[in-house]
Coordinates of C-alpha atoms in Angstrom, one line a residue:
Chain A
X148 CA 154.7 73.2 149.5
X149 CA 157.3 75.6 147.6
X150 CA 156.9 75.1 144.1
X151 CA 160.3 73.5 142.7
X152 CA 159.7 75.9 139.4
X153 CA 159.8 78.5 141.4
X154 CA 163.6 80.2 142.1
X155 CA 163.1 83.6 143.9
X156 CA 160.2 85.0 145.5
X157 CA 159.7 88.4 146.9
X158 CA 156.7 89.0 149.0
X159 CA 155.2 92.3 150.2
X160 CA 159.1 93.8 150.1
X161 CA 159.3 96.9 150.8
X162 CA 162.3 99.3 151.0
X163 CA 163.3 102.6 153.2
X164 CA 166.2 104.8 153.3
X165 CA 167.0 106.7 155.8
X166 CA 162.9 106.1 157.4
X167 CA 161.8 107.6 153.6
X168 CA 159.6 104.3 151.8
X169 CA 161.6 104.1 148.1
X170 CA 159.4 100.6 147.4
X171 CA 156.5 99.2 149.1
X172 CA 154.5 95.9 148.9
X173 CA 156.4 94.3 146.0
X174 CA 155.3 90.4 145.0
X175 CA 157.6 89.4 142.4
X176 CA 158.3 85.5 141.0
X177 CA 161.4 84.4 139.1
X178 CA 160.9 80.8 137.7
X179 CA 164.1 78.9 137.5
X180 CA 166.6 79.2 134.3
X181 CA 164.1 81.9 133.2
X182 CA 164.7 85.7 132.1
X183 CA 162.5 88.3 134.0
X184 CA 163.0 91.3 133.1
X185 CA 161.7 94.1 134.9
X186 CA 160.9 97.4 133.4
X187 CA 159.1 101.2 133.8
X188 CA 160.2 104.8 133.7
X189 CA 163.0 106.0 136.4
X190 CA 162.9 106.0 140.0
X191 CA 160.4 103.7 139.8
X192 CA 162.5 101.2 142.3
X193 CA 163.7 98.5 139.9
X194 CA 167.1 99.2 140.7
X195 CA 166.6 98.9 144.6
X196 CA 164.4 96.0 144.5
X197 CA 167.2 94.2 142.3
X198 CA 170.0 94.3 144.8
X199 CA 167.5 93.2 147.8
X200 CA 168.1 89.7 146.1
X201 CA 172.0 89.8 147.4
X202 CA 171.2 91.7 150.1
X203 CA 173.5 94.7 148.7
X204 CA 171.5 96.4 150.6
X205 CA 173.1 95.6 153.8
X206 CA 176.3 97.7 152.8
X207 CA 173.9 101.3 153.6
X208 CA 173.1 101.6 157.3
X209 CA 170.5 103.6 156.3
X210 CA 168.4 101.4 154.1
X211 CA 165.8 99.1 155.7
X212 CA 164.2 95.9 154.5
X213 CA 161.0 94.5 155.1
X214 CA 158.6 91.5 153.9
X215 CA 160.5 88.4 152.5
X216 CA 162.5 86.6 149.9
X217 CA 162.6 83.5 149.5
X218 CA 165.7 81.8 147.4
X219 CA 164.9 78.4 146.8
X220 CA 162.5 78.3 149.7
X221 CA 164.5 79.6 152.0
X222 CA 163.9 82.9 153.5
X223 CA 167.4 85.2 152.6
X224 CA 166.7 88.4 154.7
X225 CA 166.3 86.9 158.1
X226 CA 169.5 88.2 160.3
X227 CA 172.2 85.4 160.8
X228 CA 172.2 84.8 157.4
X229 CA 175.7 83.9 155.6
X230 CA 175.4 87.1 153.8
X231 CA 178.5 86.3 151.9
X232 CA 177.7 82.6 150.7
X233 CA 174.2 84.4 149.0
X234 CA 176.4 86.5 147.4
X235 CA 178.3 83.8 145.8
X236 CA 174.9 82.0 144.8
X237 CA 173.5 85.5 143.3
X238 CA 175.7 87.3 141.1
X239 CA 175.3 91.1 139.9
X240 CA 176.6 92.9 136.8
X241 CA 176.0 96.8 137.5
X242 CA 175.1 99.6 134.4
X243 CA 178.9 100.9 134.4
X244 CA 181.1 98.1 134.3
X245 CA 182.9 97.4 137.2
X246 CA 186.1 95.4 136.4
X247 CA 188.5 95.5 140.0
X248 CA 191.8 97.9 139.8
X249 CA 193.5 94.3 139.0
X250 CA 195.0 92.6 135.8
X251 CA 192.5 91.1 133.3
X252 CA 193.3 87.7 134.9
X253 CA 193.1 88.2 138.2
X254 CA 189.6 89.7 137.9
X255 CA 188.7 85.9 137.9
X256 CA 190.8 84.2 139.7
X257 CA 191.2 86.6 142.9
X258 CA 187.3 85.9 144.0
X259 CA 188.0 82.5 143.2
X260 CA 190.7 81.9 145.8
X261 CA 188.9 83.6 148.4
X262 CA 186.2 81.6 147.9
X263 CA 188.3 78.9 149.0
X264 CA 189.6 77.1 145.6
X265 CA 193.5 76.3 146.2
X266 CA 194.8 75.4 143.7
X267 CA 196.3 77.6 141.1
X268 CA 195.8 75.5 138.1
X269 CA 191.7 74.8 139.1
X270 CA 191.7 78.4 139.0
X271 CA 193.4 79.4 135.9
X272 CA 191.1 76.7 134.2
X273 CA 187.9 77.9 135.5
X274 CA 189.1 81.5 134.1
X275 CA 189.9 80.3 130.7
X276 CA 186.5 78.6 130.8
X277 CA 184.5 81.3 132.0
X278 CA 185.6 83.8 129.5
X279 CA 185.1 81.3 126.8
X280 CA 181.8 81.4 127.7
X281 CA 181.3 85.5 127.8
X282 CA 183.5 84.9 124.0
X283 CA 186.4 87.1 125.5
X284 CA 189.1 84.3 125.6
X285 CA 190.3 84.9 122.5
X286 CA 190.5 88.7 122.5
X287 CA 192.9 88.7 125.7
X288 CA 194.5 85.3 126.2
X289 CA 197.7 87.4 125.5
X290 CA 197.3 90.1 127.5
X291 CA 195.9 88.8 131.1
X292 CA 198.5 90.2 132.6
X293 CA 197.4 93.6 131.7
X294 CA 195.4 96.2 133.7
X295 CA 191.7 95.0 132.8
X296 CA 190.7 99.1 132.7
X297 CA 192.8 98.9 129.7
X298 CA 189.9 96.8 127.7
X299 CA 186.8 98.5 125.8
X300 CA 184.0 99.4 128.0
X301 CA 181.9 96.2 126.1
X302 CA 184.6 93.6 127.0
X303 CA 185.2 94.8 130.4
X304 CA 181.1 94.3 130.9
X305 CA 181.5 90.5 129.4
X306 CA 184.7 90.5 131.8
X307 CA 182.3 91.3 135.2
X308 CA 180.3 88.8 133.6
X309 CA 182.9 86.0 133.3
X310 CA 183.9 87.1 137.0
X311 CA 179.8 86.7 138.1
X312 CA 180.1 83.4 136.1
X313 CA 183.1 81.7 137.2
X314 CA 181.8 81.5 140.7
X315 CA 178.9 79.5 138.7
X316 CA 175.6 80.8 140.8
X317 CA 171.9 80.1 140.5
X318 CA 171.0 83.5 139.8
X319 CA 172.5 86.8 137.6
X320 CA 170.8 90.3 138.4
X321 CA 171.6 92.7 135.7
X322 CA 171.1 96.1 136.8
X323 CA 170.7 97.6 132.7
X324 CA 174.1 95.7 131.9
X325 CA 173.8 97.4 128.6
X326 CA 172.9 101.3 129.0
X327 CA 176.1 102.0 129.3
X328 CA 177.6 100.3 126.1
X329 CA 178.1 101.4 122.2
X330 CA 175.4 99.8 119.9
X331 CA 177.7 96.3 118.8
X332 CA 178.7 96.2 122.7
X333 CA 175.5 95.6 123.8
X334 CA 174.5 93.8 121.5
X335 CA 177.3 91.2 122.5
X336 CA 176.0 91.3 125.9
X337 CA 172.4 90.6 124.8
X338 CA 173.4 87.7 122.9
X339 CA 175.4 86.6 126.0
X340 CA 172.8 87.0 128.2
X341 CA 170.0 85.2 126.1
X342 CA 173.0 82.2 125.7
X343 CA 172.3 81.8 129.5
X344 CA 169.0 81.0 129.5
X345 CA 168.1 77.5 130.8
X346 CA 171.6 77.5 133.4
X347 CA 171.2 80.8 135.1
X348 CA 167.9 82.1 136.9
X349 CA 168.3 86.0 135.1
X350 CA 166.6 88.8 136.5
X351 CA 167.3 92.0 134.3
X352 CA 166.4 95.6 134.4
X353 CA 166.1 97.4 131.6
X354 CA 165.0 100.6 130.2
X355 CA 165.2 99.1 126.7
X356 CA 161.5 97.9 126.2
X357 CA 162.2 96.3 122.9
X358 CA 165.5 94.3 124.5
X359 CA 162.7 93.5 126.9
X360 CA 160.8 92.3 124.1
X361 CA 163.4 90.2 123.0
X362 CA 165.3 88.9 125.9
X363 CA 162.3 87.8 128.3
X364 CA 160.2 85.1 129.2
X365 CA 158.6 86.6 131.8
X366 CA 157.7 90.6 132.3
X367 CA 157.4 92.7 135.9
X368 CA 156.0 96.3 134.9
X369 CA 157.1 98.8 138.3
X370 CA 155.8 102.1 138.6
X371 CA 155.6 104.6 140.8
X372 CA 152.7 106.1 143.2
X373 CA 153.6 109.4 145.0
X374 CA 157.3 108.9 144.9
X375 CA 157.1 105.2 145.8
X376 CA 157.7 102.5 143.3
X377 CA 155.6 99.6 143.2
X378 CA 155.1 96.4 141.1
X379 CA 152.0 97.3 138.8
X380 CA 152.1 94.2 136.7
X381 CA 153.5 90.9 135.8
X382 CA 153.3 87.9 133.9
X383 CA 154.9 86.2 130.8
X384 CA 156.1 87.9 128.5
X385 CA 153.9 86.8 125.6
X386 CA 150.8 87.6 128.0
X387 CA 151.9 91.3 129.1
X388 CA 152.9 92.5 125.9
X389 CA 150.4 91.2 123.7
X390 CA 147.7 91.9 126.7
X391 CA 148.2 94.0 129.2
X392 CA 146.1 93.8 131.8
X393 CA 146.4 97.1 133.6
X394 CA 145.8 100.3 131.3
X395 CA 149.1 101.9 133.4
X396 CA 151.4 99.1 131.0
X397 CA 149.2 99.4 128.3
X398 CA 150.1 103.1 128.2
X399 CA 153.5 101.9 128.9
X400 CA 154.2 99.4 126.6
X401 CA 152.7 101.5 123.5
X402 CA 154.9 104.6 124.8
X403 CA 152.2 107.0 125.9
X404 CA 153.5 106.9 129.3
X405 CA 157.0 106.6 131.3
Chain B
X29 CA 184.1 151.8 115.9
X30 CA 183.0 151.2 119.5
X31 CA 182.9 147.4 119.3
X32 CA 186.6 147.4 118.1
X33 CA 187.9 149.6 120.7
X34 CA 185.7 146.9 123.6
X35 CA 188.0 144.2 121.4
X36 CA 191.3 146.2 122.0
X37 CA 190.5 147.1 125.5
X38 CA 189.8 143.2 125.9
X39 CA 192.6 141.4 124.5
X40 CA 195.0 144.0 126.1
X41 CA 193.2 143.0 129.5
X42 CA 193.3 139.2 128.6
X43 CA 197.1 139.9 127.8
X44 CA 198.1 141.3 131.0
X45 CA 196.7 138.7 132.9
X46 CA 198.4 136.6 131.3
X47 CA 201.8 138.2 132.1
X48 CA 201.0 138.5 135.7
X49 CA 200.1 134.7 135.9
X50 CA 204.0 134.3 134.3
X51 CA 205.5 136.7 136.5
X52 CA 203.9 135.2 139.8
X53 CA 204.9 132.0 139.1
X54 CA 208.5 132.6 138.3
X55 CA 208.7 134.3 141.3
X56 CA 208.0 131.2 143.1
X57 CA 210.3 129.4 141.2
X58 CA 212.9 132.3 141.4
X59 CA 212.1 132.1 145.2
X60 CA 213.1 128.3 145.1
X61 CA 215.9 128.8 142.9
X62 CA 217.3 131.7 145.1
X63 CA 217.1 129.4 148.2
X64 CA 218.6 126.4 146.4
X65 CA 221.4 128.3 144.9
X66 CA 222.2 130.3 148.3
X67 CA 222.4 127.0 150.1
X68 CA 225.0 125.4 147.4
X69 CA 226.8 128.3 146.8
X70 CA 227.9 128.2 150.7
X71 CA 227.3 124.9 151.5
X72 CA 228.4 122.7 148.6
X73 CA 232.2 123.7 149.0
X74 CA 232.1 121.8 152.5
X75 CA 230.3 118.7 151.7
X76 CA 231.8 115.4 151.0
X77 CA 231.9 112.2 151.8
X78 CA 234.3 113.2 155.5
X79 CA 231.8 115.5 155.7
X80 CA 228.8 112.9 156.0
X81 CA 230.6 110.6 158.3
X82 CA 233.1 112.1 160.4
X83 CA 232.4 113.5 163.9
X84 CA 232.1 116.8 164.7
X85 CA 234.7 119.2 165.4
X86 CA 235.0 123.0 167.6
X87 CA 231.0 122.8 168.3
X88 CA 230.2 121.8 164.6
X89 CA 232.7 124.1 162.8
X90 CA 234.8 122.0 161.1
X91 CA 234.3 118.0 161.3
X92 CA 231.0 116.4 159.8
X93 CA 227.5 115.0 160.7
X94 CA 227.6 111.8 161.5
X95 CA 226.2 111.4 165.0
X96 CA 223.8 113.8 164.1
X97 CA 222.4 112.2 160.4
X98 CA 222.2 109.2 162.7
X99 CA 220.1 110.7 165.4
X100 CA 218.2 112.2 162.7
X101 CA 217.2 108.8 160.9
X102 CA 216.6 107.5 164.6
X103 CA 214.0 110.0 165.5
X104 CA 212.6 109.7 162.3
X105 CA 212.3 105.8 162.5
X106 CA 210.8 105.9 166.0
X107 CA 208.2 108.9 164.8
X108 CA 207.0 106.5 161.5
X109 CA 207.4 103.2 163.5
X110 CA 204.6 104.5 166.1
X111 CA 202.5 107.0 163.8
X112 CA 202.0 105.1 160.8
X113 CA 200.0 102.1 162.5
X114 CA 198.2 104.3 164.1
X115 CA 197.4 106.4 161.5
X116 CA 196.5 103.9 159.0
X117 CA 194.0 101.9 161.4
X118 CA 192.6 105.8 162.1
X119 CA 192.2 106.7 158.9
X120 CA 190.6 103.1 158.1
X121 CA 188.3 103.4 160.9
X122 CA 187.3 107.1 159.7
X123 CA 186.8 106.4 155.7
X124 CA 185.8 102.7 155.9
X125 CA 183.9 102.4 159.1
X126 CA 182.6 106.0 159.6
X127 CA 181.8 107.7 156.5
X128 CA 178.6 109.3 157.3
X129 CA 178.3 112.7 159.3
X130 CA 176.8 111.7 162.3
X131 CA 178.2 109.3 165.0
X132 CA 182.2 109.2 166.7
X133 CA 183.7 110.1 163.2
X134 CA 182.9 113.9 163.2
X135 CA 184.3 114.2 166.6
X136 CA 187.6 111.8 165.6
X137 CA 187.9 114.6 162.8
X138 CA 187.6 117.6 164.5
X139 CA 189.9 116.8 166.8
X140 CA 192.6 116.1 164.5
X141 CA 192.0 119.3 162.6
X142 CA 192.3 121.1 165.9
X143 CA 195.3 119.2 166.8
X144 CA 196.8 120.3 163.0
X145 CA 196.6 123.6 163.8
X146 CA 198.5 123.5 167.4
X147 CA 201.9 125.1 167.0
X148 CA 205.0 123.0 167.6
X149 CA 206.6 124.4 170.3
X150 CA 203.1 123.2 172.0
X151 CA 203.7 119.7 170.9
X152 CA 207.1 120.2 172.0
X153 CA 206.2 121.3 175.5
X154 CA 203.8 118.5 175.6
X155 CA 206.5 115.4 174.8
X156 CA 209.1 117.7 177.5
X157 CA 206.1 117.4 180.7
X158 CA 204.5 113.8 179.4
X159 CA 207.3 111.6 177.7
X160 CA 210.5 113.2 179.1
X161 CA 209.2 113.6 182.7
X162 CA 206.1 111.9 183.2
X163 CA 207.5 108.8 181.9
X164 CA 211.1 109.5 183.1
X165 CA 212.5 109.1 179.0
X166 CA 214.0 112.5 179.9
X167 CA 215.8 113.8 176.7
X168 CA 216.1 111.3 174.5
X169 CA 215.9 110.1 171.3
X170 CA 212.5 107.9 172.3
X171 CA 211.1 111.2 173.5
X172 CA 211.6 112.8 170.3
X173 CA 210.5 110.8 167.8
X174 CA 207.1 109.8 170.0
X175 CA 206.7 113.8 170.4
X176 CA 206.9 113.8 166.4
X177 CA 204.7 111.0 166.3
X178 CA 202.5 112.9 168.3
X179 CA 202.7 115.8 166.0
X180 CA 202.3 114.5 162.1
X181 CA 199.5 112.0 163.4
X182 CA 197.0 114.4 162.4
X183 CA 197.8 115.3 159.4
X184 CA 199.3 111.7 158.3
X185 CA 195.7 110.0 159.5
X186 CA 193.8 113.2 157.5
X187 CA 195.9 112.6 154.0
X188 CA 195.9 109.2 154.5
X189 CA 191.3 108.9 155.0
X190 CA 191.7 111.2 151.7
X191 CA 193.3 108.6 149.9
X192 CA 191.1 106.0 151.0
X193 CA 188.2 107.9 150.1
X194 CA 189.4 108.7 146.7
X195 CA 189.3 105.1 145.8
X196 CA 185.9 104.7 143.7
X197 CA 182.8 103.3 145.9
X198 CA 182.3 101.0 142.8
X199 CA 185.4 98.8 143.8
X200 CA 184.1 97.8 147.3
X201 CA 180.7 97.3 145.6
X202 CA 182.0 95.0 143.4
X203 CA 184.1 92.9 146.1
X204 CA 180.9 93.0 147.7
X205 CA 178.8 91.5 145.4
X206 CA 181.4 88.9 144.3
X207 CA 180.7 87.4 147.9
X208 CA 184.1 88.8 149.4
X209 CA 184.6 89.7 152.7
X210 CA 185.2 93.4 153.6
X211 CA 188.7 92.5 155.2
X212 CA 189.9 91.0 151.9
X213 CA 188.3 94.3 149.7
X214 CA 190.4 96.4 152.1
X215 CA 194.1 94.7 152.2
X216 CA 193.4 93.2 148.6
X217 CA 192.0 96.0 146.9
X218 CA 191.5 99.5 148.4
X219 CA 195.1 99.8 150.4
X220 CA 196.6 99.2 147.0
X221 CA 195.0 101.2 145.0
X222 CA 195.3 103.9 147.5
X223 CA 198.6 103.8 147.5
X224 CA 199.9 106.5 145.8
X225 CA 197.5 108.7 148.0
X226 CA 198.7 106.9 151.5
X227 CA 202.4 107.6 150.4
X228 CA 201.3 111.2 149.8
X229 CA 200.5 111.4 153.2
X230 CA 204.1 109.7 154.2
X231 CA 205.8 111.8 152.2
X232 CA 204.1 114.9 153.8
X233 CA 204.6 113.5 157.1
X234 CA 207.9 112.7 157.2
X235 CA 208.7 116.0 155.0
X236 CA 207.2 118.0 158.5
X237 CA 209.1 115.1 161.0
X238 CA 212.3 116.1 159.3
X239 CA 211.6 120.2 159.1
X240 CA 210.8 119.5 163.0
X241 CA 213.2 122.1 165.3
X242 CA 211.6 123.6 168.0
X243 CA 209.4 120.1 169.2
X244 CA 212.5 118.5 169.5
X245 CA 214.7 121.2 171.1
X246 CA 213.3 120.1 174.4
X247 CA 212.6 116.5 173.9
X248 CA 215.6 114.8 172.0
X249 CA 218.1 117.7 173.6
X250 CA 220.9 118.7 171.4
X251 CA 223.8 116.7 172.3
X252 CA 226.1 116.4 169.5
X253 CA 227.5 112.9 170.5
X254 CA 226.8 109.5 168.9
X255 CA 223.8 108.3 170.5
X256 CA 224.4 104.8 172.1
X257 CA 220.5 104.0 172.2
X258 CA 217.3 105.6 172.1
X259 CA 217.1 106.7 175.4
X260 CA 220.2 108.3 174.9
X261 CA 219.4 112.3 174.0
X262 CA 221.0 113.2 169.8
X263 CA 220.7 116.5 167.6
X264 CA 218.5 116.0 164.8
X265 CA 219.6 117.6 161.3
X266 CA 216.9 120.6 161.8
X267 CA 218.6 121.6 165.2
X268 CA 222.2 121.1 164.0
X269 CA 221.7 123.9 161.5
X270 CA 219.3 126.5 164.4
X271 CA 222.8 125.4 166.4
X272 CA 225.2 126.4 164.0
X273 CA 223.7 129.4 162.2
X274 CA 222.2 131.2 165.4
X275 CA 224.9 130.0 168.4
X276 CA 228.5 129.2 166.0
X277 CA 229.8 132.2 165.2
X278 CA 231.7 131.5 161.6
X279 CA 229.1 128.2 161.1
X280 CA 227.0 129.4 158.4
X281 CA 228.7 127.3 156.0
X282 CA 228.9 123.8 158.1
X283 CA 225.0 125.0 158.0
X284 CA 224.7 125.4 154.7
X285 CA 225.9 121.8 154.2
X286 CA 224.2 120.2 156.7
X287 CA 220.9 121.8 155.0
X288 CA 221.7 120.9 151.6
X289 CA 222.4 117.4 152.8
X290 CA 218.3 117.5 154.8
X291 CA 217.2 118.6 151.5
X292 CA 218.6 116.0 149.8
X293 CA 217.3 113.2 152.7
X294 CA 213.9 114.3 151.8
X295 CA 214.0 114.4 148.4
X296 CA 215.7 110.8 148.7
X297 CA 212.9 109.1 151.1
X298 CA 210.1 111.1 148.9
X299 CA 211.5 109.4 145.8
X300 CA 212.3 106.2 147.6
X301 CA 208.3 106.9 149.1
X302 CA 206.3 107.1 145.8
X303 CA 208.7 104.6 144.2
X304 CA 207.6 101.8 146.8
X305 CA 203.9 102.8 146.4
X306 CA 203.8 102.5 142.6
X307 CA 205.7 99.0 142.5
X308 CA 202.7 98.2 145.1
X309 CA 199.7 99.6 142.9
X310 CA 201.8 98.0 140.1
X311 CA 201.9 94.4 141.6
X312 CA 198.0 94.8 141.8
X313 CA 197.9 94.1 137.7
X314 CA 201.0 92.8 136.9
X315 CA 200.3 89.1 137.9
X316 CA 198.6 86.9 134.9
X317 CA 196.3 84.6 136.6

């Protein structure tokens, strides 16, 4: 019955804080090893939608979830859930990067131990390997032992990466993982995140309609009705951009609107 | 012309501000100064080595401290041996566990800012009735240094949330979204990094423990005798020098002494304090892998 393409699967998710509805009635796909990005103008909901998928949510007494989402099939907000184990599958890099008040190193391995792997030299490999991948091994194999606030903000975002990476999950949300980085920086990261295409399930939010452009396969469009943000449109990229079907992103997409 | 003389007027304002920020705070500092000189000018001529470790002699005039630096440390280790758990899991339960304004925190807060602003003597009158009578410690060092306990809770458990709310939100979001438990974000990473803050709070607490007179007056007693255990009763530093400067006639300078030698127990555990609280923040990013 579930299609095996299929990864994540929102349906009719809505969102309340505090008894105030911030998203309503969202139906969102994300086909595996695929980049989704999802874009429109502020407070539109993208963010709060994005951090439904590791239930992040969970963390504000006040927010409330409804509808479903389905990770591989299985349903993700039911209670009972191991809450902790879907965070482990479903990594998140944030808009400010968020490296922990720990050395470079330790960044990495820290999670890693607490998620049970013993030994000290598995570890210390899977680090090295990790932030060969993000291409930071080489700028701070001498200095691991150092505070990782001390690195630029663009190398500690490819360090959150490397730390989302190392615990090797099915799917990366990127809450605009390069807004908050210099021109070359986020470049780096775009590169990066396009390298993971095909491994990683990516869902991305961006403001950055022509990183959109470049990074995506497939497209949501949220907007917002009255306060409450909602999914207006989605598809493949090649399909919403060269044809979009509702004249909301077609006002979008050409910049009129947003 | 007018504009100029608006500039002159201006600038000479601007000017005497200036001085009367200067003179203020040198007045505080001259205030310090005065205080710090008064006490070494008196008291330094009398301390020593004998001094520290001899008993007293003729109702603290001549002799030394000994029995009473020793009650002192006593009382002070009971006071942070019971408050600091305590106010630690407090200050946990009020900045991890109830941050918001509604609920049992507000009232867990109120009452501690209320409790902040009770006098001593009240604290004092409190440990004499429940801890010296009530539970038949009678004056004794146990008595004291629960009735400090008592006393620096509230403002140990309030400095002490502070810190832990100082440390950035993003750092438990990030634990959180790597998959960790909230009991390994909180002895992993928030306790450390609020180090500094928490040993604030120490350092303040044990700064009022050590100032403490009139609390222990009537709950540790003033016997100037070696204490043999903690339910024995012993003078604390604080009352030593009420003793000698208000009931010794010719004991201002044994006073003096036994001041400058507080002073210089607080400025040694503050030191000591922050010290161990920045090795601790330090071991956070010091390790490689």
């Amino acid at each position: 019955m579930t299609d095996p393409d299929l990864c994540l699967e929102a349906c009719d998710l809505s969102v309340r804080y505090g008894g105030r509805p911030a998203v309503s009635g969202v139906g969102l796909q994300a086909r595996r090893g695929r980049i989704l990005a999802i874009v429109g103008p502020s407070g539109c909901g993208k963010s709060t939608v994005l951090a439904c998928f590791n239930r992040l949510h969970d963390l504000n007494p006040a927010c409330d979830l409804r509808g479903s989402i389905r990770l591989d099939g299985q349903e993700i907000l039911r209670s009972g859930l191991d809450v902790l184990a879907l965070r482990r599958r479903v990594g998140l890099i944030v808009q400010r990067p968020n490296p922990l008040p720990l050395s470079i190193g330790r960044n990495l391995t820290f999670p890693l131990r607490h998620h049970g792997m013993g030994r000290r030299a598995d570890r210390q490999d899977a680090a090295r390997q990790a932030m060969q991948r993000v291409g930071l091994w080489e700028e701070v194999k001498d200095r691991l032992g150092r505070p990782a606030s001390e690195l630029s903000g663009g190398q500690q975002q490819r360090l959150c990466l490397a730390r989302a990476l190392v615990l090797e999950p099915e799917v990366l949300l990127l809450d605009e993982p390069c807004s908050a980085l210099d021109p070359l920086a986020s470049a780096v990261v775009e590169e990066l995140v396009a390298s993971l295409r095909g491994s990683v399930t990516i869902l991305i939010v961006t403001h950055n309609l022509a990183q959109a452009r470049r990074l995506a396969d497939d497209v949501a469009v949220f907007w917002n009705r009255d306060g409450v943000g909602y999914l207006e449109e989605q598809g493949s990229a090649d399909a919403v951009f060269a044809a979009p079907r509702s004249p909301i992103t077609a006002a979008y997409l050409a910049g009129a609107r947003g | 012309m007018a504009s100029s003389g608006a500039a002159c007027f201006d600038r000479a304002i601007d000017t005497a501000l200036a001085l009367l920020a200067w003179l203020v705070a040198l007045l505080v500092v001259g205030t310090i100064g005065w205080i710090v000189a008064d006490l070494l000018r008196q008291g330094l001529p009398r301390l020593s080595w004998a001094f520290l470790v001899e008993l007293p002699i003729d109702a603290g005039r001549s002799g030394g401290i000994r029995p009473i630096l020793i009650s002192t440390l006593l009382i002070l280790g009971v006071c942070l041996a019971v408050s600091v758990p305590i106010g630690l899991a407090t200050a946990l339960f009020l900045a991890e566990f109830q941050r918001g304004h509604r609920g049992f925190g507000p009232l867990v807060r109120y009452s501690l800012d209320t409790l902040a602003g009770v006098p001593s003597i009240v604290f004092g009158l409190f440990g004499n009735a429940f801890f010296s009578i009530t539970l038949g410690l009678g004056f004794s060092i146990l008595s004291g240094g629960l009735t400090l306990a008592c006393m620096v809770l509230p403002l140990l458990i309030r400095s002490m949330e502070t810190a832990l709310r100082a440390v950035p939100a993003e750092h438990r979001l990030a634990a959180a979204a790597l998959g960790l438990p909230q009991r390994v974000s909180l002895l992993h990473i928030v306790l450390p990094a609020a180090a500094p803050g928490l040993a604030v709070g120490l350092i303040l607490g044990i700064g009022r423990a050590l100032a403490e007179t009139a609390a222990l007056l009537f709950t540790s007693g003033y016997v100037d005798r070696l204490p043999g255990s903690l339910l024995d009763s012993g003078r604390a530093l604080s009352v030593h020098i009420f003793d000698l400067a208000m009931n010794v006639p010719g004991g201002a300078s044994q006073a003096a002494a036994t001041a400058l030698v507080l002073v210089a127990l607080v400025l040694l555990i503050n030191g000591f304090t922050g010290w161990a609280a920045q090795r601790w923040l330090g071991s956070l990013s010091s390790a490689a892998l």
